[in-house]
Short mmCIF file of C-alpha atoms in Angstrom, two decimals:
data_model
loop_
_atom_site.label_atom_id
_atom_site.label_comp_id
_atom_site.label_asym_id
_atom_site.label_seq_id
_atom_site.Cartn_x
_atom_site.Cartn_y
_atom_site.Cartn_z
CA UNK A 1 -15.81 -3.96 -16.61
CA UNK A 2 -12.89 -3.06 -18.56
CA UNK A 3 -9.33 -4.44 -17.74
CA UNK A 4 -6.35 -2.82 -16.76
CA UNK A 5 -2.65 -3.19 -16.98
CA UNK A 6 -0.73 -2.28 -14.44
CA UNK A 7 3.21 -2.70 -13.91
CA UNK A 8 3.82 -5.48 -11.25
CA UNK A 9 6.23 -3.46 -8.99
CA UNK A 10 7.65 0.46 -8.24
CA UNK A 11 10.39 2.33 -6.34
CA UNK A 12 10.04 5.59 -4.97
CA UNK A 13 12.34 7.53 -2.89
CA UNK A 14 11.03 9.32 0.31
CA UNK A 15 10.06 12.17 -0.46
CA UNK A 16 9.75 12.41 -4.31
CA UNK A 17 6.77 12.62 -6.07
CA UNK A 18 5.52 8.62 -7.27
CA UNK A 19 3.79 8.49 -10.80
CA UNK A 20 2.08 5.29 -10.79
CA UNK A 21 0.89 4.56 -14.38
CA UNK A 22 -2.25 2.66 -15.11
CA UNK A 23 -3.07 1.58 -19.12
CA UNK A 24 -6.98 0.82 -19.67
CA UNK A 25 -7.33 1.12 -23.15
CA UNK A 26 -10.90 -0.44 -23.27
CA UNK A 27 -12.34 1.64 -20.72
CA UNK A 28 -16.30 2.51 -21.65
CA UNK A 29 -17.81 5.80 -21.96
CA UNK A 30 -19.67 5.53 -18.79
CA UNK A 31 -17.03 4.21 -16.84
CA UNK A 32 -14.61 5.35 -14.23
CA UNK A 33 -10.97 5.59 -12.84
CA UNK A 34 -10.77 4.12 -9.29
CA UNK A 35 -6.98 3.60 -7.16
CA UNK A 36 -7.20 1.62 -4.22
CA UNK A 37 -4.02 0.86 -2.10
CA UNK A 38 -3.63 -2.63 0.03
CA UNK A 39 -0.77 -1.96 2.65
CA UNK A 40 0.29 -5.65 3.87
CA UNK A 41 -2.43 -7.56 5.57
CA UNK A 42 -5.17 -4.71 5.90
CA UNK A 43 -8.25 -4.53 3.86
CA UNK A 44 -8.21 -2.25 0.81
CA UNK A 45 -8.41 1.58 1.16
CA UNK A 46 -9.61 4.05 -1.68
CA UNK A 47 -7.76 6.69 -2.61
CA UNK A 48 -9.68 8.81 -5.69
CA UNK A 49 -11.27 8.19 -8.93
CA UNK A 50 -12.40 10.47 -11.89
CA UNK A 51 -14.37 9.99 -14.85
CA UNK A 52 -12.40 12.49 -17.39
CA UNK A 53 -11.05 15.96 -15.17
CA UNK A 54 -7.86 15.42 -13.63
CA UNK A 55 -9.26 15.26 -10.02
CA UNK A 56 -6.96 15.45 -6.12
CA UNK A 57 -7.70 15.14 -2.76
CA UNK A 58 -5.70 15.21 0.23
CA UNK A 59 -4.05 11.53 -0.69
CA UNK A 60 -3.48 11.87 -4.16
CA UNK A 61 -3.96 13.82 -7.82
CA UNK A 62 -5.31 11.57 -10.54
CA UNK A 63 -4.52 12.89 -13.91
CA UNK A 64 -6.49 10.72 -16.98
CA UNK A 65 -5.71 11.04 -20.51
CA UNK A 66 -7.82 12.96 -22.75
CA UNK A 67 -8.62 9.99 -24.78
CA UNK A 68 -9.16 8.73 -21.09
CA UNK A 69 -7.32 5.34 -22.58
CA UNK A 70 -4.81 5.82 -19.24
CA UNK A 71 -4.31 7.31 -16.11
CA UNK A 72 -1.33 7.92 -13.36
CA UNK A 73 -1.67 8.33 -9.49
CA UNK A 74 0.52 11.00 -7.97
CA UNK A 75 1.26 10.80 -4.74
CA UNK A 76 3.22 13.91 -4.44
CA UNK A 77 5.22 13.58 -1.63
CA UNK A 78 5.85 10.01 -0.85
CA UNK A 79 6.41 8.44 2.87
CA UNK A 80 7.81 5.41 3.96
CA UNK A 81 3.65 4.58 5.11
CA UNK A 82 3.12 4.65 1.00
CA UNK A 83 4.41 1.67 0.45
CA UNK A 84 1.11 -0.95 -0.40
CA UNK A 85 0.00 -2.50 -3.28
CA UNK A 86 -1.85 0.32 -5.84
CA UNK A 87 -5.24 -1.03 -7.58
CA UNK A 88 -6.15 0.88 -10.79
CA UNK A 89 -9.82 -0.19 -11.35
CA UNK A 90 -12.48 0.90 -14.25
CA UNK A 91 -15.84 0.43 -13.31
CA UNK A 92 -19.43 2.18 -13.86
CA UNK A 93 -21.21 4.51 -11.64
CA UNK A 94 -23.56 2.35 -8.99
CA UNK A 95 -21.70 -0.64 -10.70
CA UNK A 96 -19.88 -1.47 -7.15
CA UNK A 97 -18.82 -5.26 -7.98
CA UNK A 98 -14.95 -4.56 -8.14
CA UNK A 99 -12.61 -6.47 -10.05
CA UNK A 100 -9.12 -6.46 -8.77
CA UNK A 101 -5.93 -6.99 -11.27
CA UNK A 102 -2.22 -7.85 -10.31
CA UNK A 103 -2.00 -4.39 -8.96
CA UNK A 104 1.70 -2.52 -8.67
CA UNK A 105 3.49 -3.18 -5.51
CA UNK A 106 5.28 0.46 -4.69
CA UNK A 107 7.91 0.52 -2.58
CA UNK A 108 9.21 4.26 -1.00
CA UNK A 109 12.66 3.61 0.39
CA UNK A 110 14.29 6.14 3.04
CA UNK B 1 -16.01 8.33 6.58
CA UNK B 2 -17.78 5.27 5.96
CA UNK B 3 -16.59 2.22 7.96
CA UNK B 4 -17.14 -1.31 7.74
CA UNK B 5 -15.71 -4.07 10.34
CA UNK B 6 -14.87 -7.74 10.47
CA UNK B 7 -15.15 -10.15 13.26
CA UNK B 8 -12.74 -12.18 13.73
CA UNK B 9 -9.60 -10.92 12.53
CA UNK B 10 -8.16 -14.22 13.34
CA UNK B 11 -8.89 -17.61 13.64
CA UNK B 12 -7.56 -20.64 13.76
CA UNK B 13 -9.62 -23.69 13.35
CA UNK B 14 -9.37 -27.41 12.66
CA UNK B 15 -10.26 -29.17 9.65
CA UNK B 16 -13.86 -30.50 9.21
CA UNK B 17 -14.95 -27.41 11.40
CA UNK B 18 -16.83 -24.56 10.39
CA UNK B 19 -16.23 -21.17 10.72
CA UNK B 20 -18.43 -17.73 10.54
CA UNK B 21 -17.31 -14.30 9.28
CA UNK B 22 -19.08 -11.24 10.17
CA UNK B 23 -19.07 -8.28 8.18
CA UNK B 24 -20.47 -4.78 9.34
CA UNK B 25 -21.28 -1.77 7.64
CA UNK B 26 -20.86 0.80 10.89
CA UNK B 27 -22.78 3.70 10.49
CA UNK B 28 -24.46 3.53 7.08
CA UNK B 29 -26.85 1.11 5.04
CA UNK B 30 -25.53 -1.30 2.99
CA UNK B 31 -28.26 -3.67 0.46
CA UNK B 32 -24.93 -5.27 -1.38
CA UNK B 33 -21.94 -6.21 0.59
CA UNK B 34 -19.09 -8.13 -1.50
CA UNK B 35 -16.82 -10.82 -0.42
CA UNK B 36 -13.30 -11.84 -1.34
CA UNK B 37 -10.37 -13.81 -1.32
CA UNK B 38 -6.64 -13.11 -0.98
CA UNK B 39 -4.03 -15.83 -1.39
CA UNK B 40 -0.38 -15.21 0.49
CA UNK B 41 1.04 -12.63 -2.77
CA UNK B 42 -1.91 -12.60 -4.95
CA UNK B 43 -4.75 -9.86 -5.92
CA UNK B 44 -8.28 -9.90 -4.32
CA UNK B 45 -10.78 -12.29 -5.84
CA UNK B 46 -14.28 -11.84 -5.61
CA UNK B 47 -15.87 -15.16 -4.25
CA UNK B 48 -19.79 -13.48 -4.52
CA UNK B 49 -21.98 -10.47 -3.72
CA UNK B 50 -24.47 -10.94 -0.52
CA UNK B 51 -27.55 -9.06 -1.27
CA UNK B 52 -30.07 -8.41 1.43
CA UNK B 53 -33.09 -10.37 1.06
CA UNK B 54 -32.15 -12.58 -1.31
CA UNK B 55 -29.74 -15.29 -2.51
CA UNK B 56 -26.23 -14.35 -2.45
CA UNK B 57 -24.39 -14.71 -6.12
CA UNK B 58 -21.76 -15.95 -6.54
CA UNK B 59 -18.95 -16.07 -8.86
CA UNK B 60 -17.92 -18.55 -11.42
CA UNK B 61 -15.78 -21.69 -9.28
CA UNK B 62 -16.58 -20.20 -5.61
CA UNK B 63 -18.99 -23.60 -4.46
CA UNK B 64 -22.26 -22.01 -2.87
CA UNK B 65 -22.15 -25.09 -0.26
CA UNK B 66 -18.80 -24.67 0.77
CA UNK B 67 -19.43 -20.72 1.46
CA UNK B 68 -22.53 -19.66 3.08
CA UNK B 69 -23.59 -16.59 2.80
CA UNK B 70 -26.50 -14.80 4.49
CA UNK B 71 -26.75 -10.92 4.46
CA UNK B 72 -29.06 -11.02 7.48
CA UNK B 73 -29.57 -7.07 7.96
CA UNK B 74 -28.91 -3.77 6.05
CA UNK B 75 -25.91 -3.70 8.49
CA UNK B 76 -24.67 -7.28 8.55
CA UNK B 77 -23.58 -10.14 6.16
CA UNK B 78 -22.09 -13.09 7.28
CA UNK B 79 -19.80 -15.62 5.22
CA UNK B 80 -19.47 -19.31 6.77
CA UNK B 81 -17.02 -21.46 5.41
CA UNK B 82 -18.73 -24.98 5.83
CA UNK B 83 -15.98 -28.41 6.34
CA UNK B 84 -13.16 -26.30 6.27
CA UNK B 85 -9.49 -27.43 5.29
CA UNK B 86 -6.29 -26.60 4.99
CA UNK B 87 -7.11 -24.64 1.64
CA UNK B 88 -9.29 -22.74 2.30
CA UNK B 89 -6.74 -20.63 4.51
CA UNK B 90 -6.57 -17.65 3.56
CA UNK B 91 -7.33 -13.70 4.00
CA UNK B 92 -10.97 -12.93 3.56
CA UNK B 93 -11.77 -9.38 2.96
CA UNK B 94 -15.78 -7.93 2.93
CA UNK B 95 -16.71 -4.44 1.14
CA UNK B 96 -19.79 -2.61 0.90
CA UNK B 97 -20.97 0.24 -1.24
CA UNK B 98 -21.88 3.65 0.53
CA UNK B 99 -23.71 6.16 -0.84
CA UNK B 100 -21.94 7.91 -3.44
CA UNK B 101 -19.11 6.43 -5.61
CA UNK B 102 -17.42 4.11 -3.11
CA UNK B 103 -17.09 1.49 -1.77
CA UNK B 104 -15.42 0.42 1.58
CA UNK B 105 -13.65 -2.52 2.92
CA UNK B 106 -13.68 -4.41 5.73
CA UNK B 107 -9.87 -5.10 7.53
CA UNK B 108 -10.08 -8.72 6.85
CA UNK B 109 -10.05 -12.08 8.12
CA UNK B 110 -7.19 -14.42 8.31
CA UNK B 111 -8.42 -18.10 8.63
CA UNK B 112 -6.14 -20.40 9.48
CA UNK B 113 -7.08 -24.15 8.78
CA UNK B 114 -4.82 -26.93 10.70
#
C-alpha cells in the first residue's frame, strides 16, 4: 500500500470549515482514499473514501486531485466533538489490511 | 451500520498472567478480522490478521507465542497475550471488514500489566 504524509497537528475554530490535507504521491491506479478519525481512547471510526470523484456524506466532503497524487477532508462545519486524530489511508479495493501513519491531530477550539 | 465489540475494555492483570481479548463482529460475517496496537501518543500498528480457519499472520516483530490468536467463528476472534508484562500494556484495538469498502473497529482494549 502506498504511504502517506500527513501534517502531525491542526487548529480549527468552531465553526469554520477544517481542510485537512493529505499528500500520497505514490498512490496506485487501483487504489483508494480512506479518512478515519481516532477521538482519544476509542477505536477508529471511518469517515469516507473515493477512488477519483470528489465524494461527501453526512460527516465529511473528500475532494482528490485530478492527478489523484493528494487529497483534503472537509469537515465543513467543525464542533468541539471534531477534535480526534485524522487517518488518511491508500489502500485497494477488498485489500482491508490497513496501514496507519502518524495521522494529524486536529484540534477545534471554542 | 456495521458494528464490532470488544470484551474487556479494561483489565488489569499481573505479570506472568495471561490475558484473553474478544473481538465481535455484531451483526455481519467477518472471514478476516485484524488486530492492533496503540502505544500512549502513537499511531495504530498492526500486530496480525486472524483468518477463520486457518493460522493467523502475523506481522514482521509481533512474536506468534507471545500473542495467540484464534478466529474461532465467522463472528469471533480472540487475541491472548501469553506471560504478560509490564510492556505489553497497552490499547489493543480489533477491526473487521464488512461487505463493501470498509472496514470497522472494535472500541478497544486497555491492558494494564502491574
Amino acid at each position: 500500500d502506498a504511504k502517506t504524509t500527513q501534517p502531525p497537528s491542526m487548529d480549527c475554530a468552531e465553526g469554520r470549515a477544517a481542510n485537512l490535507p493529505c499528500n500520497h504521491s505514490t498512490i496506485s491506479g487501483n487504489e483508494y482514499v480512506y479518512w478515519y478519525r481516532q477521538i482519544h481512547s476509542q477505536g477508529p471510526q471511518y469517515i469516507i473514501h473515493g477512488l477519483k470523484n470528489n465524494e461527501t456524506n453526512e460527516m465529511a466532503s473528500l475532494i482528490i486531485t485530478e492527478d489523484r497524487k493528494s487529497s483534503t477532508l472537509i469537515l465543513p462545519h467543525a464542533t468541539l466533538r471534531d477534535t480526534a486524530v485524522y487517518y488518511c489511508i491508500v489502500r485497494v479495493a477488498g485489500g482491508f489490511k490497513t496501514i496507519f501513519g502518524a495521522g494529524t491531530r486536529l484540534f477545534v477550539k471554542a | 451500520g456495521a458494528v464490532v465489540s470488544q470484551h474487556p475494555s479494561r483489565v488489569i492483570c499481573k505479570s506472568g498472567t495471561s490475558v484473553k481479548i474478544e473481538c465481535r463482529s455484531l451483526d455481519f460475517q467477518a472471514t478476516t478480522m485484524f488486530w492492533y496496537r496503540q502505544f500512549p501518543k502513537q499511531s495504530l500498528m498492526l500486530m496480525a490478521t486472524s483468518n477463520e480457519g486457518s493460522k493467523a499472520t502475523y506481522e514482521q516483530g509481533v512474536e506468534k507465542d507471545k500473542f495467540l490468536i484464534n478466529h474461532a467463528s465467522l463472528t469471533l476472534s480472540t487475541l491472548t497475550v501469553t506471560s504478560a508484562h509490564p510492556e505489553d500494556s497497552s490499547f489493543y484495538i480489533c477491526s473487521a471488514p464488512s461487505r463493501g469498502n470498509e472496514q470497522f473497529f472494535g472500541p478497544g482494549t486497555r491492558l494494564t500489566v502491574l
